[in-house]
XYZ file of C-alpha atoms in Angstrom:
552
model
C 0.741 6.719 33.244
C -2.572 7.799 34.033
C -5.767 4.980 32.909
C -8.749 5.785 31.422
C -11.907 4.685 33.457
C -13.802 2.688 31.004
C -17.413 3.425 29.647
C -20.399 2.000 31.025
C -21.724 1.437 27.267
C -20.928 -2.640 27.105
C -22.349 -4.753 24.058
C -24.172 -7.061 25.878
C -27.098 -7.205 23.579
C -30.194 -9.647 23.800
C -32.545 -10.747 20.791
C -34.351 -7.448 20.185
C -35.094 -6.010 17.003
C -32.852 -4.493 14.388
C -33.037 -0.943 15.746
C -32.022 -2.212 18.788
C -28.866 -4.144 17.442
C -27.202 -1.167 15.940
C -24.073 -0.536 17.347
C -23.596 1.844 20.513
C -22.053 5.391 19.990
C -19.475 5.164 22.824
C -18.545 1.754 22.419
C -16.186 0.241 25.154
C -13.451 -2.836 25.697
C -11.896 -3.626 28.681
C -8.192 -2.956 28.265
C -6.415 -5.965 29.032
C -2.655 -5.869 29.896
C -0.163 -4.095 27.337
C 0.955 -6.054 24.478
C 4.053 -5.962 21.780
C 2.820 -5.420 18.736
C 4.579 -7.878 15.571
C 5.325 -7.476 12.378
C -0.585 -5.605 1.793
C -7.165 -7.951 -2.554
C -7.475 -4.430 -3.734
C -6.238 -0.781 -3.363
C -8.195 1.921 -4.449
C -6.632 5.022 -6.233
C -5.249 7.168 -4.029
C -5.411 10.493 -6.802
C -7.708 12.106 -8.945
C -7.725 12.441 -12.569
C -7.860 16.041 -13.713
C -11.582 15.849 -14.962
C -12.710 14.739 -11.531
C -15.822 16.606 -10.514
C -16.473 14.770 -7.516
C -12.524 16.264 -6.286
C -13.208 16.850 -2.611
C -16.405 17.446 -0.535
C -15.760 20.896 -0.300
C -14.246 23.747 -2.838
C -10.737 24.337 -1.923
C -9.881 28.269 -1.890
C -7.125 30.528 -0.361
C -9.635 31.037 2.663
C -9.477 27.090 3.290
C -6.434 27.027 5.497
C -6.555 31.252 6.877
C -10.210 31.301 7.712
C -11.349 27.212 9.026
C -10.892 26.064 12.117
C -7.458 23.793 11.929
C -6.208 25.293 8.424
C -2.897 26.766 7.667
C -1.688 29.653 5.338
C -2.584 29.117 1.970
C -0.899 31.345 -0.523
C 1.705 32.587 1.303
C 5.297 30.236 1.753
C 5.140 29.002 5.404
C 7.464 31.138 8.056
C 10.442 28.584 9.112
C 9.978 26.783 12.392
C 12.544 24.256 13.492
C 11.978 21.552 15.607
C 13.479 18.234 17.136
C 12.624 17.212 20.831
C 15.734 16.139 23.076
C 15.470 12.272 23.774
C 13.663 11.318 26.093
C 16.117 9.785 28.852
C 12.428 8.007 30.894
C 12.373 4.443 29.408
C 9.448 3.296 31.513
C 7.182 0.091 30.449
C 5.610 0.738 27.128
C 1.892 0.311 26.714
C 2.108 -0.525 23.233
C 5.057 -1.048 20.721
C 4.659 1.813 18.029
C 7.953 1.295 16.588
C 11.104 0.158 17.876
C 12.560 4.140 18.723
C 9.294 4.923 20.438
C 7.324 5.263 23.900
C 3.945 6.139 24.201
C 2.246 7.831 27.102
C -1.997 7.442 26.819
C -3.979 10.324 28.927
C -6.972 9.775 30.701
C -8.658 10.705 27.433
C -7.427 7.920 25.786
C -4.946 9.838 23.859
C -1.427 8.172 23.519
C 1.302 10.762 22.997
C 4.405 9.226 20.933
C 7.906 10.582 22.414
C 10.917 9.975 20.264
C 13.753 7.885 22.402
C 17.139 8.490 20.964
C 20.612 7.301 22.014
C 22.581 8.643 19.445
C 24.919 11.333 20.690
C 24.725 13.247 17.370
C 20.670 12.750 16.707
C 20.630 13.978 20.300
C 22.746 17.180 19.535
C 20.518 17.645 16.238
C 17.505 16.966 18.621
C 18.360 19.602 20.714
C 19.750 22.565 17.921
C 16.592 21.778 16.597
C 14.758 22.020 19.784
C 16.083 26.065 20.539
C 15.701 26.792 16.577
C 11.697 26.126 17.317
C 11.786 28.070 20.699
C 13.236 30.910 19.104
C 10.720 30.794 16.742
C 7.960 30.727 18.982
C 9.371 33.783 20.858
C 9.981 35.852 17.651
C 5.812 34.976 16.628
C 4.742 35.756 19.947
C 5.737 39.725 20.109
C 4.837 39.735 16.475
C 1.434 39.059 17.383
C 1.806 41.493 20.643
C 2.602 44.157 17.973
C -0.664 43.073 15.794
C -2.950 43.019 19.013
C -2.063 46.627 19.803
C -3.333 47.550 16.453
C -5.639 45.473 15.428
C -8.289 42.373 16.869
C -6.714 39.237 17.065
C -8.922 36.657 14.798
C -7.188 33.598 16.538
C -7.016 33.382 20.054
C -3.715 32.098 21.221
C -2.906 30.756 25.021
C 0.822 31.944 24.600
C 1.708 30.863 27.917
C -0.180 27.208 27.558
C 1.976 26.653 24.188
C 5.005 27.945 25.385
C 4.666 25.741 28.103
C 4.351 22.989 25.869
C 7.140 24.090 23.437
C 9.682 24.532 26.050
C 10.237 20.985 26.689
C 7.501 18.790 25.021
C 8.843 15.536 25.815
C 8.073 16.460 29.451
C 5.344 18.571 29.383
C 3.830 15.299 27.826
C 4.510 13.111 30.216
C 3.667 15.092 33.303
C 0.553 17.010 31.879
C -0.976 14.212 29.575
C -4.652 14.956 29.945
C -4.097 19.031 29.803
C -2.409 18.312 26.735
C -4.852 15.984 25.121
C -7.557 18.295 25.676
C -5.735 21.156 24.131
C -4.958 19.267 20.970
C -8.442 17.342 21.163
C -9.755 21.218 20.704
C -7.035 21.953 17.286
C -3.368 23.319 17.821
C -3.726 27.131 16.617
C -3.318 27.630 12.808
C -0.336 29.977 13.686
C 1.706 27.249 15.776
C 0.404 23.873 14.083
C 3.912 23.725 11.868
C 5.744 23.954 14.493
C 3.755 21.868 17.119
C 4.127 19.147 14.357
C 7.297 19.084 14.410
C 7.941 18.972 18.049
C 5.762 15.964 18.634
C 7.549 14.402 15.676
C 10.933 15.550 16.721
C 11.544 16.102 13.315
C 13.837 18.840 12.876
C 16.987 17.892 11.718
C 19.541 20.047 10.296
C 21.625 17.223 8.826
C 18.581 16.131 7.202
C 17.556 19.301 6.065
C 21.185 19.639 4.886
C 20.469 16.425 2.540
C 17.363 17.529 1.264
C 19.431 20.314 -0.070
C 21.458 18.050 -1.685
C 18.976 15.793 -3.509
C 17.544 18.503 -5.217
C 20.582 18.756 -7.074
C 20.699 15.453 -8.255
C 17.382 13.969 -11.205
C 15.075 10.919 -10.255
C 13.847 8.536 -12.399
C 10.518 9.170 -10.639
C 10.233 13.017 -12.046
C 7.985 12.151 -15.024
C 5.699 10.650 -12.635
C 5.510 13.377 -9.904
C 5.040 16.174 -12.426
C 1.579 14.272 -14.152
C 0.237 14.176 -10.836
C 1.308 17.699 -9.186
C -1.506 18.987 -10.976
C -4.634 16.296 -9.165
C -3.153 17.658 -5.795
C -5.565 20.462 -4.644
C -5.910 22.069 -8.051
C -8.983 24.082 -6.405
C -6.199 24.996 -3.573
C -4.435 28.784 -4.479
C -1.313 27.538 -2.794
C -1.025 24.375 -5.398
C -3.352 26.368 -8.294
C -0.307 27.875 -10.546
C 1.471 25.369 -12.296
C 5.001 27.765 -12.189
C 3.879 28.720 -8.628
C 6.049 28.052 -5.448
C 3.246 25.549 -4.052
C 3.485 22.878 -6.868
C 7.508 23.421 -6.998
C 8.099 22.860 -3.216
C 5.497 19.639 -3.776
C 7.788 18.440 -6.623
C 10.990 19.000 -4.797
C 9.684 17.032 -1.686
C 8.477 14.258 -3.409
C 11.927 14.176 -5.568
C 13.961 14.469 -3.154
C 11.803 11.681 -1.125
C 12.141 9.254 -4.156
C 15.534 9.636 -4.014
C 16.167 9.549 -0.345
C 14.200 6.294 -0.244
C 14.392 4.154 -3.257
C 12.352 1.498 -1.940
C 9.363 3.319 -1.806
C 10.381 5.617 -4.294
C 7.162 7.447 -5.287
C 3.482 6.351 -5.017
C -0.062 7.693 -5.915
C -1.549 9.371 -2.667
C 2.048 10.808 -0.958
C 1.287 14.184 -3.361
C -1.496 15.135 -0.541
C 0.141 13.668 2.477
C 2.866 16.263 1.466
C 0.962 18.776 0.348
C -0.621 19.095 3.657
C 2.547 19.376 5.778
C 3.862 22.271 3.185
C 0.655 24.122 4.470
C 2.253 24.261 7.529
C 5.804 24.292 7.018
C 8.353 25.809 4.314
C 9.554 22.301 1.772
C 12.957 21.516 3.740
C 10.907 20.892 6.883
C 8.365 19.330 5.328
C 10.807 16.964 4.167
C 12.145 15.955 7.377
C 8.791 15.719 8.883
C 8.205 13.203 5.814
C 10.825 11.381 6.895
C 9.460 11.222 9.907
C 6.420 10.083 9.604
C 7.309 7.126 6.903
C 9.997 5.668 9.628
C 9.133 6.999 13.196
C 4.674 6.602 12.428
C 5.499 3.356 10.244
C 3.173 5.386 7.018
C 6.350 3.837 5.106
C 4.611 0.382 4.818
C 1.470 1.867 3.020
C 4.168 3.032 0.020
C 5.991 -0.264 -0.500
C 5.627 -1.588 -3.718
C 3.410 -4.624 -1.995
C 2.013 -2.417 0.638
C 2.653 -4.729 3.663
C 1.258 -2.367 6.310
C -1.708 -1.168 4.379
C -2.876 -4.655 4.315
C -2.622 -5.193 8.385
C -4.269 -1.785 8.661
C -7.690 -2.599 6.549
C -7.361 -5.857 8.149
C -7.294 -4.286 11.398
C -10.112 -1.761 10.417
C -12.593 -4.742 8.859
C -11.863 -6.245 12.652
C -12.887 -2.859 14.231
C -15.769 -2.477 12.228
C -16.783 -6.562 12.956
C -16.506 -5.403 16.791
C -17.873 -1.907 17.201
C -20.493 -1.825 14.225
C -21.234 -5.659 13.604
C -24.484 -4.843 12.202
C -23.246 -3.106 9.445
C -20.512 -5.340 9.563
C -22.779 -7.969 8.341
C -24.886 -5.507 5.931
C -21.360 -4.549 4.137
C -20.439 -8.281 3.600
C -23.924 -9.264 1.648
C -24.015 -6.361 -0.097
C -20.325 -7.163 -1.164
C -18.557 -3.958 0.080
C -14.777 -4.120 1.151
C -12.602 -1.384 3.190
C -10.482 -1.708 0.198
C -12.782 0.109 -1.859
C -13.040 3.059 0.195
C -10.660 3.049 3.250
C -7.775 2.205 1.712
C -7.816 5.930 -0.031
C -8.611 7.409 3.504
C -4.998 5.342 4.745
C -2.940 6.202 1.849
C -4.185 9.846 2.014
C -4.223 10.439 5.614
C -7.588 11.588 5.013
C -6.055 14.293 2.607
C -8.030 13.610 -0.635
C -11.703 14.396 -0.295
C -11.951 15.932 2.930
C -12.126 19.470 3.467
C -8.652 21.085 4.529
C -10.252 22.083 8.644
C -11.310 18.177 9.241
C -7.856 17.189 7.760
C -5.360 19.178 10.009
C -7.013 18.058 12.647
C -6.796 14.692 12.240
C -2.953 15.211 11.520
C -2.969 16.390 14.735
C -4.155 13.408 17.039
C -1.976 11.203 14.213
C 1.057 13.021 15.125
C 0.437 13.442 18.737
C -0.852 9.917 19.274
C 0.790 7.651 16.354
C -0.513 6.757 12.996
C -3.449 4.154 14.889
C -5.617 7.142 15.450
C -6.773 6.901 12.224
C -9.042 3.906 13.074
C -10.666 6.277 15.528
C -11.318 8.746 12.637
C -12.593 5.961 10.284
C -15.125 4.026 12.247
C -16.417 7.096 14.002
C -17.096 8.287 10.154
C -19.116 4.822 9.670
C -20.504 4.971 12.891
C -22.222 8.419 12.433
C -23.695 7.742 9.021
C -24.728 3.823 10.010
C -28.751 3.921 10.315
C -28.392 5.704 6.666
C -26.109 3.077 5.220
C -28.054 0.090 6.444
C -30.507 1.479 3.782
C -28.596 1.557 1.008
C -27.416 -0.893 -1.841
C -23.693 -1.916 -3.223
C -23.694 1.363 -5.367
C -25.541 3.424 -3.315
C -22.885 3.021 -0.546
C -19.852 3.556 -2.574
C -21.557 6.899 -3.482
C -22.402 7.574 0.015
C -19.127 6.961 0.920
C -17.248 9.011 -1.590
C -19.387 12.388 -0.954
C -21.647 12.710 2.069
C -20.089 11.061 4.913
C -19.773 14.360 6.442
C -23.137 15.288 6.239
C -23.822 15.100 9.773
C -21.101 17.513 11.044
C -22.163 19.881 8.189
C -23.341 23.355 9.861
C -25.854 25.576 8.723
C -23.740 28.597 6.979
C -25.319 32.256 8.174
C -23.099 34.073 5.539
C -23.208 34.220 1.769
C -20.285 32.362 1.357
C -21.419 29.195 -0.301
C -18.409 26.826 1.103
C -20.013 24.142 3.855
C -18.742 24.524 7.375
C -18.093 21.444 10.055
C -18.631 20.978 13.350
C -14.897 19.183 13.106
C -14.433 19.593 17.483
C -17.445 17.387 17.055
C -16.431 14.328 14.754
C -12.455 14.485 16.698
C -14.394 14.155 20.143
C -16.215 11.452 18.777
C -13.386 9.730 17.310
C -11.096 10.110 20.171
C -13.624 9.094 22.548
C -13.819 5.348 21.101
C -12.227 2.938 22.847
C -9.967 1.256 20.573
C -7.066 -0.341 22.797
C -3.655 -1.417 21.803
C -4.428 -4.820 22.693
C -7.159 -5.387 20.061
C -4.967 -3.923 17.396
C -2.026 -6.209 18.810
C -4.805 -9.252 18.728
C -5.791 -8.176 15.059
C -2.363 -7.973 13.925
C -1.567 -11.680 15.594
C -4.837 -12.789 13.578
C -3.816 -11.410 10.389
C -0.057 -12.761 10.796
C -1.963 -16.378 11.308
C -4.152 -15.750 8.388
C -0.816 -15.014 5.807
C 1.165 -17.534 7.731
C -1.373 -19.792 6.253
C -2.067 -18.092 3.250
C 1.880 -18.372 2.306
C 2.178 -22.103 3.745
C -0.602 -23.024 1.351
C 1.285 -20.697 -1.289
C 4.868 -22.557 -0.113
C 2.219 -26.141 -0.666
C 1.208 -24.578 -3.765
C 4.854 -23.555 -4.954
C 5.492 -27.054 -4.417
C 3.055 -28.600 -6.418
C 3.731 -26.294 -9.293
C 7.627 -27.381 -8.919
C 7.465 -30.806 -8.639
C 4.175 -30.598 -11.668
C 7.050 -28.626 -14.015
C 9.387 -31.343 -13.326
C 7.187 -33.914 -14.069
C 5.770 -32.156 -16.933
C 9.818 -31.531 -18.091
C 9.740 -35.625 -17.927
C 7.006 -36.527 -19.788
C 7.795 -33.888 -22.449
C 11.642 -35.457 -22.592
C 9.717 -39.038 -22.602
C 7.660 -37.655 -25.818
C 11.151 -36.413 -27.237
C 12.597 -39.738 -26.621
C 9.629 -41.697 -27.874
C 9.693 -39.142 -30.795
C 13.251 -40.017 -31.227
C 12.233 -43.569 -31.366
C 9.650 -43.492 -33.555
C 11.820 -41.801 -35.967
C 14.549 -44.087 -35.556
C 11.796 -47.202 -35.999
C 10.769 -45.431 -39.066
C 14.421 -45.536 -40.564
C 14.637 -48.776 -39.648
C 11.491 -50.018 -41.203
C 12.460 -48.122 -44.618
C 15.796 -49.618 -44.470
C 14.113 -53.255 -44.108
C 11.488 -52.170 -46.900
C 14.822 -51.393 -49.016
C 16.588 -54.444 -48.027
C 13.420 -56.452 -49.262
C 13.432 -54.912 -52.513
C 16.583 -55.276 -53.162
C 16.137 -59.158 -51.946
C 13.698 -58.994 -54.511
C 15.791 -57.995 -57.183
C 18.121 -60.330 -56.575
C 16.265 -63.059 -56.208
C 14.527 -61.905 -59.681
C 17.950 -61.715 -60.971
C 18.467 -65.348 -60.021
C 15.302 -66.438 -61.266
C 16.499 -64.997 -64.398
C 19.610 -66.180 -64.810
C 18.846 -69.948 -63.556
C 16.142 -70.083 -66.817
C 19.121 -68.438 -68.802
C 21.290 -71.024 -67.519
C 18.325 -74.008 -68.022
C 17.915 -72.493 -71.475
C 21.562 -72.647 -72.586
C 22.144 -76.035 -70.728
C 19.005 -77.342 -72.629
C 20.705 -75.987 -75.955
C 23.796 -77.384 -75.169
C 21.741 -80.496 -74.616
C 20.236 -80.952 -78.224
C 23.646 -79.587 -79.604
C 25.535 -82.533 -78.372
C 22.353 -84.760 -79.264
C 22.569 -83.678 -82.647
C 26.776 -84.222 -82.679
C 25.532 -87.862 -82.092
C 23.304 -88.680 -84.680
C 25.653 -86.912 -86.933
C 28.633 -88.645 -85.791
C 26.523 -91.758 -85.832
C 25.556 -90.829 -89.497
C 29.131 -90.463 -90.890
C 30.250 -93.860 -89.019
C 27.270 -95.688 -90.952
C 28.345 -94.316 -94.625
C 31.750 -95.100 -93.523
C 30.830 -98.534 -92.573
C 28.914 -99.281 -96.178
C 31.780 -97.903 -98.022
C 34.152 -99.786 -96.640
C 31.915 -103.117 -97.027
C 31.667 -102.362 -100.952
C-alpha cells in the first residue's frame, strides 16, 4: 500500500487578523495509524416540486450527458455492459473498515480504491460470468469505434489499451497500479466506458440478481403511488426523463419498484429518484438495479434511506466536524448566523450530489464515490465550502441559504465562446481540489467514536428520561386511583350522611308521635279522672237521699 507524503500546509496559526485566519486551501492531518470504523435535527427535501424554478444550476438537455465532460447518453437506452469483479483472494491489513465485505487500497493520491472480498462459491461464479460478460463488451465497443474512426473524427479520445488494462482484471490492476489508476479516474472515466467501469469497481453484475429484478417487476408495491408523483421532479429538463410514456421515466419507475420491493425496510424515499436516474444514464434498468443494490449494501448509502436515517446523521455529524477542522472560521460564522449542514448538505448526501448540480460535475463525483467508497463525498462538500468561503463570510442567514442553493459553482464556471447559452465547468478543477484534501480515515473513525458518545448520552438521558416518564405515569395512575377511591368515599359518606339525616327525621316523627300520644293518653287519663270524680259525688249523692229516707 503505497502512503501519501503529507502537505506542508499545517494550521498552525498565530493571532493575526481575520484574512489571515481563513482556512488553508490544501489543508493537511497527519495520518495516524488505521482505525475500525463502528457503528439520523433536520433533513432537508431531497426533491423538487414541479413548479421549481430554481431546479438545477444548469438547464438539463439531451446534449447534457453526449456533449460535457463526464456525461452519459441521454436519449438513447444505454448499450448492456455486465460486470462483477472475481473476489479478491489478497486479505491484507485494512486501512479503514468500509463495510464488513470490503478492503480498501489508498494511492499516493490519496484515493482509496474499494475491492469487493467474497467467499461465496456461487457470488464468486456470478462474480466471474459477470466479469467476461463486461470484457466482451468492452471488446465488441472497441472495433465499433475502430470502424467509426476510419470514417469519421473521434469526439472522445479513448486509451483502449489503458482501459482494457484496467477491465481485464480490476481487482488487480488496482492493487498493483493504484496511483496510475487514480489519476486516470481523477481526470473522468470516458463517457463511452463509465457504465461499465461502474460496475467493475462495484462488482455489481449479477445475473441472479438481475434475474430477480425480472421478477419483481411482475409483482405491485405499495410504494407505486408514491414513485409515480415524483418520476416527474426527476430531471424533467432531462430528454431521457422528459416524456412521461417515455422509456427513461419507465425504467426509473421499474428500478425504484422493484427496489421497494427488494428492500422493504427502506422501501422508497424522496432523493433515490436521482441517485437512480443517474446510474440509468449509464446503464440499461436491470443493471442499474444491481448496481443499486450495490451501492445501498456494499457503499453503506442504505443508512441515508432508513426510515430514521441512522447513517445520514453520522455523516452531517462527520461533515460539521470536517468543516470545525478544515474551515473553523466559517465554522464559527455558520454557528452565529444559525446555519446547519442539515439545511443544505443533507440534500447533497441523499442525492449524491444529483439534484442541483449539472449532469458533468455529477458523474464525476460518482466516479471517485464508486472507486473510493461513499466518504469521498466529504471531499466534494467541503472543497465546495472551501472555494466559495471569503464570499460566505459576507453574507447573512438568508443570504447563505441562497448562496448555497444556486451559485456555489460559480468559481469553476468557464467563460462559454459559443452561442450556446448552457454554463460550462472547469469540473477536472473542483475533483482535483476535492481529492487533494486530506481527509483521513482516522478522523472520520474519531468523528464517528464522538458522535456514538454524543447518542450514547443522548439515549442514556432519553433511557433517564423514559424513566421518569414511567415511574411519573405510575404515580400519576396512583393518585388518580387515590381520587377514585376518595371519590368513592365521599360518595359513600354522602349516603351515609343522608341515611343519618333520614334516620333523624324519622326519630323525629316518632318522637312527635309520642309526644302526641302521651298528651292523648294525659288527656283521656285526666277524663277518666273527673269521670270517676263525678261517680263519687253521685254515688255519694244517692247514699245521702237514701240515708234521709230511711230516717223518716
Amino acid at each position: 500500500m503505497a502512503d501519501e507524503a503529507p502537505n506542508a500546509t499545517s494550521f498552525t496559526t498565530t493571532t493575526v487578523s481575520l484574512d489571515e485566519l481563513l482556512s488553508p486551501k490544501s489543508p493537511t492531518f497527519a495520518e495516524p495509524p488505521p482505525a475500525t470504523s463502528s457503528n439520523r435535527d433536520s433533513v432537508a427535501e431531497s426533491a423538487a416540486s414541479d413548479d421549481d424554478s430554481r431546479f438545477s444550476t444548469v438547464t438539463l438537455s439531451a446534449r447534457d450527458s453526449a456533449s460535457s465532460i463526464g456525461s452519459a447518453p441521454t436519449s438513447e437506452r444505454p448499450v448492456s455492459t455486465s460486470s462483477t469483479l472475481a473476489p479478491s483472494e489478497d486479505s491484507e491489513q485494512r486501512a479503514h473498515k468500509k463495510s464488513a465485505s470490503t478492503t480498501t487500497i489508498r494511492s499516493v493520491h490519496n484515493l482509496p480504491f474499494v475491492l469487493k472480498q467474497s467467499d461465496d462459491s456461487a457470488n464468486h461464479r456470478g462474480s466471474v460470468d459477470g466479469q467476461h460478460k463486461l470484457q466482451e463488451e468492452f471488446a465488441r465497443l472497441q472495433k465499433e469505434k475502430e470502424v467509426v474512426e476510419e470514417g469519421d473524427v473521434e469526439t472522445e479520445v479513448i486509451d483502449w489499451d489503458f482501459w482494457g488494462a484496467v477491465m481485464s482484471d480490476y481487482q488487480q490492476f488496482a492493487s498493483d497500479e493504484p496511483d496510475k489508476l487514480a489519476q486516470a479516474i481523477a481526470k473522468g472515466i470516458p463517457n463511452t466506458l463509465r457504465g461499465m467501469m461502474w460496475q467493475f469497481m462495484a462488482a455489481s453484475k449479477d445475473p441472479e440478481l438481475e434475474a430477480a429484478y425480472l421478477k419483481l417487476l411482475k409483482e405491485s408495491s405499495p410504494h407505486e403511488k408514491a414513485i409515480t408523483r415524483d418520476l416527474g421532479r426527476t430531471f424533467p429538463h432531462h430528454a431521457f426523463f422528459t416524456d412521461g410514456q417515455g422509456i427513461g421515466q419507465e425504467n426509473l419507475f421499474n428500478v425504484l419498484k422493484a427496489y421497494s420491493l427488494y428492500d422493504p425496510q427502506v422501501g422508497y424515499c424522496q432523493g433515490l429518484p436521482f441517485v437512480v436516474a443517474i446510474l440509468l444514464l449509464n446503464m440499461p434498468d436491470e443493471e442499474a438495479f444491481s448496481l443499486l443494490c450495490r451501492l445501498m449494501h456494499l457503499y453503506d448509502l442504505r443508512g441515508h434511506f432508513l426510515p430514521e436515517m441512522p447513517k445520514l446523521q453520522l455523516r452531517l455529524f462527520q461533515f460539521d466536524r470536517l468543516v470545525e477542522e478544515i474551515l473553523p472560521v466559517l465554522h464559527i460564522h455558520f454557528l452565529r448566523q444559525g446555519i446547519k449542514s442539515s439545511m443544505f448538505c443533507s440534500q447533497w448526501f441523499l442525492t449524491m450530489f444529483s439534484y442541483r448540480f449539472p449532469l458533468e460535475v455529477v458523474v464525476r463525483i460518482y466516479d471517485n464515490v464508486l472507486a473510493s467508497g461513499i466518504e469521498a463525498i466529504f471531499g466534494f462538500s467541503v472543497a465546495l465550502l472551501q472555494k466559495n468561503e471569503d464570499i460566505l463570510l459576507g453574507l447573512k442567514f438568508d443570504e447563505i441559504l441562497a448562496f448555497l442553493n444556486t451559485r456555489l459553482l460559480d468559481r469553476y464556471k468557464l467563460e462559454s465562446s459559443d452561442d450556446d447559452d448552457k454554463p460550462k465547468y472547469n469540473t477536472n478543477e473542483f475533483v482535483t481540489e476535492a481529492t487533494s484534501l486530506r481527509i483521513t480515515p482516522f478522523q472520520l473513525d474519531s468523528y464517528s467514536h464522538e458522535y456514538e458518545d454524543i447518542m450514547r448520552e443522548a439515549n442514556k438521558r432519553a433511557v433517564e428520561m423514559d424513566e421518569l416518564r414511567n415511574s411519573n405515569r405510575m404515580l400519576t395512575a396512583q393518585i388518580k386511583k387515590l381520587e377514585n377511591d376518595y371519590a368513592q368515599l365521599n360518595t359513600e359518606h354522602v349516603e351515609v350522611l343522608n341515611e343519618l339525616v333520614k334516620t333523624r327525621l324519622a326519630s323525629e316523627e316518632v318522637e312527635s308521635e309520642l309526644v302526641r300520644y302521651k298528651l292523648l293518653y294525659a288527656e283521656a287519663m285526666h277524663h277518666n279522672e273527673e269521670g270517676q270524680s263525678s261517680n263519687r259525688r253521685t254515688n255519694s249523692i244517692v247514699s245521702m237521699f237514701s240515708i234521709k229516707r230511711g230516717s223518716s
